[in-house]
């Protein structure tokens, strides 16, 4: 049972344009959602997070939107840069004092120069 | 500030053997979690330790075990290795906020 789903395994975007990565979840008890970026041969790096009580969080070129009614979140990268090419993982957690993340299967983003 | 350190980086083992992986969290972080990454499966949660106690466990067989020491360093052990255990094993540490910091992982190959 995949509680966090990233239905697009890959995405290609031109440099300078917007990249939109999507994530759907099934468990309404999730409190926090996070996005991680992963380069080959490295561990995931935290990118941005959003609390379930918010609908938007912005950090520089990265914005995460949360639609609780649709159980959907998205990561927008504007403008996209070649260095953004990586695998992006969406993760969710319930902050019941423990830190157990449920990850999606990832979306490979390729930004074309 | 040093990041999360995992050793070894690469490991090749034979079916039936056992293996121990090590993780040193960021100084001051008391929560350490372990994940298994395989192609097509994303990151699967194994277990989480906090102050030497296992707080959470994922859906893995009992061959997978772990422990945490008083200095927050953690080890993960897999016994009776199977070919399907070949994966990247990632350790993450957390201070108490939702964000976790990952190590570079240990690539385990079972032959």
PDB file of C-alpha atoms in Angstrom:
ATOM      1  CA  UNK A   1       0.000   0.000   0.000  1.00  0.00           C
ATOM      2  CA  UNK A   2       1.788   3.095  -1.284  1.00  0.00           C
ATOM      3  CA  UNK A   3       0.683   5.942   0.985  1.00  0.00           C
ATOM      4  CA  UNK A   4       2.775   8.513  -0.868  1.00  0.00           C
ATOM      5  CA  UNK A   5       2.787   8.405  -4.639  1.00  0.00           C
ATOM      6  CA  UNK A   6       4.815  10.179  -7.268  1.00  0.00           C
ATOM      7  CA  UNK A   7       3.189   9.093 -10.479  1.00  0.00           C
ATOM      8  CA  UNK A   8       5.691  10.674 -12.849  1.00  0.00           C
ATOM      9  CA  UNK A   9       8.975   8.768 -12.810  1.00  0.00           C
ATOM     10  CA  UNK A  10      10.672  11.396 -14.950  1.00  0.00           C
ATOM     11  CA  UNK A  11      10.312  14.973 -16.150  1.00  0.00           C
ATOM     12  CA  UNK A  12      12.286  17.056 -18.636  1.00  0.00           C
ATOM     13  CA  UNK A  13      12.193  20.845 -18.598  1.00  0.00           C
ATOM     14  CA  UNK A  14      14.032  23.568 -20.476  1.00  0.00           C
ATOM     15  CA  UNK A  15      16.416  25.754 -18.509  1.00  0.00           C
ATOM     16  CA  UNK A  16      14.689  28.888 -17.268  1.00  0.00           C
ATOM     17  CA  UNK A  17      11.216  27.378 -17.365  1.00  0.00           C
ATOM     18  CA  UNK A  18       9.123  26.145 -14.467  1.00  0.00           C
ATOM     19  CA  UNK A  19       9.444  22.584 -13.156  1.00  0.00           C
ATOM     20  CA  UNK A  20       6.396  21.154 -11.416  1.00  0.00           C
ATOM     21  CA  UNK A  21       6.765  17.916  -9.496  1.00  0.00           C
ATOM     22  CA  UNK A  22       3.661  16.282  -8.093  1.00  0.00           C
ATOM     23  CA  UNK A  23       2.933  14.050  -5.141  1.00  0.00           C
ATOM     24  CA  UNK A  24      -0.290  12.436  -3.901  1.00  0.00           C
ATOM     25  CA  UNK A  25      -0.945  10.880  -0.515  1.00  0.00           C
ATOM     26  CA  UNK A  26      -3.691   8.810   1.025  1.00  0.00           C
ATOM     27  CA  UNK A  27      -3.270   9.248   4.794  1.00  0.00           C
ATOM     28  CA  UNK A  28      -5.030  12.339   6.130  1.00  0.00           C
ATOM     29  CA  UNK A  29      -3.081  12.025   9.407  1.00  0.00           C
ATOM     30  CA  UNK A  30       0.184  13.221   7.911  1.00  0.00           C
ATOM     31  CA  UNK A  31       1.381  16.390   9.669  1.00  0.00           C
ATOM     32  CA  UNK A  32       4.368  17.387   7.608  1.00  0.00           C
ATOM     33  CA  UNK A  33       5.422  17.025   4.026  1.00  0.00           C
ATOM     34  CA  UNK A  34       8.964  17.354   2.802  1.00  0.00           C
ATOM     35  CA  UNK A  35      10.837  17.367  -0.459  1.00  0.00           C
ATOM     36  CA  UNK A  36      14.300  15.898  -0.776  1.00  0.00           C
ATOM     37  CA  UNK A  37      16.697  16.070  -3.693  1.00  0.00           C
ATOM     38  CA  UNK A  38      19.075  13.265  -4.454  1.00  0.00           C
ATOM     39  CA  UNK A  39      22.109  13.192  -6.713  1.00  0.00           C
ATOM     40  CA  UNK A  40      23.675   9.878  -7.750  1.00  0.00           C
ATOM     41  CA  UNK A  41      25.980   8.368  -5.127  1.00  0.00           C
ATOM     42  CA  UNK A  42      24.833  10.855  -2.499  1.00  0.00           C
ATOM     43  CA  UNK A  43      22.249  10.775   0.256  1.00  0.00           C
ATOM     44  CA  UNK A  44      19.028  12.788  -0.089  1.00  0.00           C
ATOM     45  CA  UNK A  45      19.299  16.469   0.770  1.00  0.00           C
ATOM     46  CA  UNK A  46      16.453  18.308   2.440  1.00  0.00           C
ATOM     47  CA  UNK A  47      14.937  20.944   0.170  1.00  0.00           C
ATOM     48  CA  UNK A  48      11.748  22.356   1.614  1.00  0.00           C
ATOM     49  CA  UNK A  49       8.900  21.340   3.892  1.00  0.00           C
ATOM     50  CA  UNK A  50       5.336  22.344   4.632  1.00  0.00           C
ATOM     51  CA  UNK A  51       3.125  21.841   7.632  1.00  0.00           C
ATOM     52  CA  UNK A  52      -0.338  20.426   7.060  1.00  0.00           C
ATOM     53  CA  UNK A  53      -1.829  23.642   8.465  1.00  0.00           C
ATOM     54  CA  UNK A  54      -0.396  25.672   5.608  1.00  0.00           C
ATOM     55  CA  UNK A  55      -1.082  25.644   1.901  1.00  0.00           C
ATOM     56  CA  UNK A  56       2.108  27.233   0.606  1.00  0.00           C
ATOM     57  CA  UNK A  57       5.735  27.571   1.593  1.00  0.00           C
ATOM     58  CA  UNK A  58       8.344  29.399  -0.403  1.00  0.00           C
ATOM     59  CA  UNK A  59      12.129  29.353  -0.259  1.00  0.00           C
ATOM     60  CA  UNK A  60      13.928  31.133  -3.045  1.00  0.00           C
ATOM     61  CA  UNK A  61      13.289  29.369  -6.328  1.00  0.00           C
ATOM     62  CA  UNK A  62      11.388  26.562  -4.589  1.00  0.00           C
ATOM     63  CA  UNK A  63       7.717  26.688  -3.626  1.00  0.00           C
ATOM     64  CA  UNK A  64       5.651  23.848  -2.235  1.00  0.00           C
ATOM     65  CA  UNK A  65       1.866  23.895  -2.495  1.00  0.00           C
ATOM     66  CA  UNK A  66      -0.414  21.703  -0.408  1.00  0.00           C
ATOM     67  CA  UNK A  67      -4.016  20.915  -1.305  1.00  0.00           C
ATOM     68  CA  UNK A  68      -5.365  18.955   1.654  1.00  0.00           C
ATOM     69  CA  UNK A  69      -8.794  18.350   0.197  1.00  0.00           C
ATOM     70  CA  UNK A  70      -7.217  16.710  -2.842  1.00  0.00           C
ATOM     71  CA  UNK A  71      -4.419  15.120  -0.765  1.00  0.00           C
ATOM     72  CA  UNK A  72      -1.960  16.538  -3.241  1.00  0.00           C
ATOM     73  CA  UNK A  73       1.208  18.542  -3.033  1.00  0.00           C
ATOM     74  CA  UNK A  74       3.480  19.958  -5.647  1.00  0.00           C
ATOM     75  CA  UNK A  75       6.961  21.421  -5.831  1.00  0.00           C
ATOM     76  CA  UNK A  76       7.549  24.327  -8.187  1.00  0.00           C
ATOM     77  CA  UNK A  77      11.058  25.287  -9.229  1.00  0.00           C
ATOM     78  CA  UNK A  78      11.326  28.650 -10.973  1.00  0.00           C
ATOM     79  CA  UNK A  79      13.486  29.213 -12.920  1.00  0.00           C
ATOM     80  CA  UNK A  80      14.836  25.731 -13.458  1.00  0.00           C
ATOM     81  CA  UNK A  81      18.594  25.372 -13.728  1.00  0.00           C
ATOM     82  CA  UNK A  82      20.730  22.491 -15.053  1.00  0.00           C
ATOM     83  CA  UNK A  83      22.056  21.951 -11.514  1.00  0.00           C
ATOM     84  CA  UNK A  84      18.520  21.091 -10.438  1.00  0.00           C
ATOM     85  CA  UNK A  85      18.742  17.857 -12.413  1.00  0.00           C
ATOM     86  CA  UNK A  86      18.340  15.144  -9.776  1.00  0.00           C
ATOM     87  CA  UNK A  87      15.809  12.734  -8.348  1.00  0.00           C
ATOM     88  CA  UNK A  88      13.209  14.445  -6.172  1.00  0.00           C
ATOM     89  CA  UNK A  89      11.498  12.549  -3.379  1.00  0.00           C
ATOM     90  CA  UNK A  90       8.325  13.597  -1.686  1.00  0.00           C
ATOM     91  CA  UNK A  91       8.026  12.454   1.951  1.00  0.00           C
ATOM     92  CA  UNK A  92       5.342  12.613   4.600  1.00  0.00           C
ATOM     93  CA  UNK A  93       5.411  12.113   8.324  1.00  0.00           C
ATOM     94  CA  UNK A  94       3.233  12.127  11.375  1.00  0.00           C
ATOM     95  CA  UNK A  95       4.882  14.154  14.125  1.00  0.00           C
ATOM     96  CA  UNK A  96       3.803  11.987  16.996  1.00  0.00           C
ATOM     97  CA  UNK A  97       7.222  12.519  18.528  1.00  0.00           C
ATOM     98  CA  UNK A  98       8.874  10.110  16.185  1.00  0.00           C
ATOM     99  CA  UNK A  99      10.433  10.719  12.819  1.00  0.00           C
ATOM    100  CA  UNK A 100       9.278   8.073  10.455  1.00  0.00           C
ATOM    101  CA  UNK A 101       9.092   9.213   6.881  1.00  0.00           C
ATOM    102  CA  UNK A 102       7.000   7.679   4.154  1.00  0.00           C
ATOM    103  CA  UNK A 103       8.699   8.394   0.857  1.00  0.00           C
ATOM    104  CA  UNK A 104       7.384   8.397  -2.653  1.00  0.00           C
ATOM    105  CA  UNK A 105       9.291   6.533  -5.355  1.00  0.00           C
ATOM    106  CA  UNK A 106      10.847   9.706  -6.728  1.00  0.00           C
ATOM    107  CA  UNK A 107      10.738  11.769  -9.914  1.00  0.00           C
ATOM    108  CA  UNK A 108      13.861  12.187 -11.991  1.00  0.00           C
ATOM    109  CA  UNK A 109      14.079  15.788 -13.162  1.00  0.00           C
ATOM    110  CA  UNK A 110      16.244  16.674 -16.122  1.00  0.00           C
ATOM    111  CA  UNK A 111      16.773  20.347 -16.859  1.00  0.00           C
ATOM    112  CA  UNK A 112      17.935  20.854 -20.417  1.00  0.00           C
ATOM    113  CA  UNK A 113      20.405  23.661 -21.161  1.00  0.00           C
TER     114      UNK A 113
ATOM    115  CA  UNK B   1      29.816  20.812  11.623  1.00  0.00           C
ATOM    116  CA  UNK B   2      30.337  17.273  10.356  1.00  0.00           C
ATOM    117  CA  UNK B   3      27.442  15.633   8.547  1.00  0.00           C
ATOM    118  CA  UNK B   4      26.050  12.146   8.929  1.00  0.00           C
ATOM    119  CA  UNK B   5      28.782   9.586   8.353  1.00  0.00           C
ATOM    120  CA  UNK B   6      28.100   6.076   7.165  1.00  0.00           C
ATOM    121  CA  UNK B   7      30.658   3.308   6.941  1.00  0.00           C
ATOM    122  CA  UNK B   8      31.548   1.458   4.902  1.00  0.00           C
ATOM    123  CA  UNK B   9      30.511   3.129   1.639  1.00  0.00           C
ATOM    124  CA  UNK B  10      30.529  -0.093  -0.340  1.00  0.00           C
ATOM    125  CA  UNK B  11      30.210  -3.699   0.686  1.00  0.00           C
ATOM    126  CA  UNK B  12      30.010  -7.018  -1.127  1.00  0.00           C
ATOM    127  CA  UNK B  13      28.737 -10.029   0.782  1.00  0.00           C
ATOM    128  CA  UNK B  14      27.746 -13.569  -0.033  1.00  0.00           C
ATOM    129  CA  UNK B  15      24.275 -14.989   0.447  1.00  0.00           C
ATOM    130  CA  UNK B  16      23.817 -16.365   3.952  1.00  0.00           C
ATOM    131  CA  UNK B  17      26.384 -14.077   5.535  1.00  0.00           C
ATOM    132  CA  UNK B  18      25.587 -11.276   7.911  1.00  0.00           C
ATOM    133  CA  UNK B  19      26.559  -7.627   7.719  1.00  0.00           C
ATOM    134  CA  UNK B  20      26.815  -4.672  10.078  1.00  0.00           C
ATOM    135  CA  UNK B  21      26.545  -1.086   8.884  1.00  0.00           C
ATOM    136  CA  UNK B  22      27.489   1.917  10.944  1.00  0.00           C
ATOM    137  CA  UNK B  23      26.110   5.437  11.191  1.00  0.00           C
ATOM    138  CA  UNK B  24      27.438   8.439  13.098  1.00  0.00           C
ATOM    139  CA  UNK B  25      24.810  11.174  13.323  1.00  0.00           C
ATOM    140  CA  UNK B  26      25.370  14.892  13.373  1.00  0.00           C
ATOM    141  CA  UNK B  27      26.621  15.972  16.779  1.00  0.00           C
ATOM    142  CA  UNK B  28      23.691  16.639  19.100  1.00  0.00           C
ATOM    143  CA  UNK B  29      21.177  14.682  17.034  1.00  0.00           C
ATOM    144  CA  UNK B  30      19.572  11.954  19.090  1.00  0.00           C
ATOM    145  CA  UNK B  31      17.198  10.522  16.503  1.00  0.00           C
ATOM    146  CA  UNK B  32      18.666   8.127  13.941  1.00  0.00           C
ATOM    147  CA  UNK B  33      16.624   6.416  11.256  1.00  0.00           C
ATOM    148  CA  UNK B  34      17.526   3.816   8.653  1.00  0.00           C
ATOM    149  CA  UNK B  35      16.115   3.423   5.153  1.00  0.00           C
ATOM    150  CA  UNK B  36      16.561   0.970   2.334  1.00  0.00           C
ATOM    151  CA  UNK B  37      16.582   2.255  -1.214  1.00  0.00           C
ATOM    152  CA  UNK B  38      16.054  -0.098  -4.132  1.00  0.00           C
ATOM    153  CA  UNK B  39      15.288   0.752  -7.767  1.00  0.00           C
ATOM    154  CA  UNK B  40      11.584   1.368  -8.238  1.00  0.00           C
ATOM    155  CA  UNK B  41      10.804   1.170  -4.518  1.00  0.00           C
ATOM    156  CA  UNK B  42      11.996   4.532  -3.339  1.00  0.00           C
ATOM    157  CA  UNK B  43      13.144   4.748   0.266  1.00  0.00           C
ATOM    158  CA  UNK B  44      11.627   2.223   2.618  1.00  0.00           C
ATOM    159  CA  UNK B  45      11.717   2.955   6.344  1.00  0.00           C
ATOM    160  CA  UNK B  46      13.514   0.319   8.409  1.00  0.00           C
ATOM    161  CA  UNK B  47      13.596   1.673  11.960  1.00  0.00           C
ATOM    162  CA  UNK B  48      14.195   4.722  14.099  1.00  0.00           C
ATOM    163  CA  UNK B  49      16.165   5.033  17.313  1.00  0.00           C
ATOM    164  CA  UNK B  50      16.056   7.766  19.896  1.00  0.00           C
ATOM    165  CA  UNK B  51      18.197   7.753  23.030  1.00  0.00           C
ATOM    166  CA  UNK B  52      19.126   4.101  22.537  1.00  0.00           C
ATOM    167  CA  UNK B  53      15.481   3.014  22.202  1.00  0.00           C
ATOM    168  CA  UNK B  54      13.786   1.812  19.058  1.00  0.00           C
ATOM    169  CA  UNK B  55      10.781   4.097  18.615  1.00  0.00           C
ATOM    170  CA  UNK B  56       9.514   2.931  15.286  1.00  0.00           C
ATOM    171  CA  UNK B  57       9.907  -0.053  13.023  1.00  0.00           C
ATOM    172  CA  UNK B  58       9.071  -0.541   9.384  1.00  0.00           C
ATOM    173  CA  UNK B  59       7.735  -3.619   7.669  1.00  0.00           C
ATOM    174  CA  UNK B  60      10.921  -5.641   7.331  1.00  0.00           C
ATOM    175  CA  UNK B  61      11.692  -9.196   8.469  1.00  0.00           C
ATOM    176  CA  UNK B  62      13.427  -9.879  11.749  1.00  0.00           C
ATOM    177  CA  UNK B  63      16.706 -10.435   9.908  1.00  0.00           C
ATOM    178  CA  UNK B  64      17.013  -6.666   9.956  1.00  0.00           C
ATOM    179  CA  UNK B  65      17.926  -5.274  13.346  1.00  0.00           C
ATOM    180  CA  UNK B  66      19.616  -2.251  14.765  1.00  0.00           C
ATOM    181  CA  UNK B  67      20.805  -0.570  17.875  1.00  0.00           C
ATOM    182  CA  UNK B  68      21.906   2.819  19.109  1.00  0.00           C
ATOM    183  CA  UNK B  69      24.706   3.567  21.525  1.00  0.00           C
ATOM    184  CA  UNK B  70      24.880   6.176  24.250  1.00  0.00           C
ATOM    185  CA  UNK B  71      26.811   8.519  21.943  1.00  0.00           C
ATOM    186  CA  UNK B  72      23.886   8.270  19.440  1.00  0.00           C
ATOM    187  CA  UNK B  73      25.933   6.268  16.946  1.00  0.00           C
ATOM    188  CA  UNK B  74      23.850   3.533  15.413  1.00  0.00           C
ATOM    189  CA  UNK B  75      24.458   0.192  13.790  1.00  0.00           C
ATOM    190  CA  UNK B  76      22.247  -1.854  11.540  1.00  0.00           C
ATOM    191  CA  UNK B  77      22.629  -5.586  11.163  1.00  0.00           C
ATOM    192  CA  UNK B  78      21.260  -7.882   8.491  1.00  0.00           C
ATOM    193  CA  UNK B  79      21.604 -11.600   9.073  1.00  0.00           C
ATOM    194  CA  UNK B  80      21.308 -14.456   6.594  1.00  0.00           C
ATOM    195  CA  UNK B  81      21.688 -12.164   3.626  1.00  0.00           C
ATOM    196  CA  UNK B  82      19.529 -12.694   0.549  1.00  0.00           C
ATOM    197  CA  UNK B  83      20.091 -11.448  -2.993  1.00  0.00           C
ATOM    198  CA  UNK B  84      17.122  -9.124  -2.554  1.00  0.00           C
ATOM    199  CA  UNK B  85      18.886  -7.325   0.266  1.00  0.00           C
ATOM    200  CA  UNK B  86      21.163  -5.666  -2.273  1.00  0.00           C
ATOM    201  CA  UNK B  87      20.379  -1.991  -1.910  1.00  0.00           C
ATOM    202  CA  UNK B  88      21.571   1.406  -0.789  1.00  0.00           C
ATOM    203  CA  UNK B  89      21.137   1.702   2.971  1.00  0.00           C
ATOM    204  CA  UNK B  90      20.707   5.253   4.182  1.00  0.00           C
ATOM    205  CA  UNK B  91      20.939   6.619   7.663  1.00  0.00           C
ATOM    206  CA  UNK B  92      19.389   9.923   8.697  1.00  0.00           C
ATOM    207  CA  UNK B  93      19.680  11.950  11.865  1.00  0.00           C
ATOM    208  CA  UNK B  94      17.352  14.565  13.245  1.00  0.00           C
ATOM    209  CA  UNK B  95      17.491  17.145  16.018  1.00  0.00           C
ATOM    210  CA  UNK B  96      13.784  17.335  16.670  1.00  0.00           C
ATOM    211  CA  UNK B  97      12.452  19.138  13.647  1.00  0.00           C
ATOM    212  CA  UNK B  98      10.817  17.396  10.721  1.00  0.00           C
ATOM    213  CA  UNK B  99      13.891  17.749   8.511  1.00  0.00           C
ATOM    214  CA  UNK B 100      16.290  14.843   8.587  1.00  0.00           C
ATOM    215  CA  UNK B 101      19.859  14.865   7.382  1.00  0.00           C
ATOM    216  CA  UNK B 102      21.040  11.895   5.410  1.00  0.00           C
ATOM    217  CA  UNK B 103      24.402  10.266   5.070  1.00  0.00           C
ATOM    218  CA  UNK B 104      25.803   9.177   1.721  1.00  0.00           C
ATOM    219  CA  UNK B 105      24.671   5.619   2.304  1.00  0.00           C
ATOM    220  CA  UNK B 106      26.225   2.181   2.202  1.00  0.00           C
ATOM    221  CA  UNK B 107      25.870   0.315  -1.074  1.00  0.00           C
ATOM    222  CA  UNK B 108      25.427  -3.364  -0.192  1.00  0.00           C
ATOM    223  CA  UNK B 109      25.726  -5.974  -2.911  1.00  0.00           C
ATOM    224  CA  UNK B 110      24.832  -9.573  -2.094  1.00  0.00           C
ATOM    225  CA  UNK B 111      26.196 -12.179  -4.496  1.00  0.00           C
TER     226      UNK B 111
END
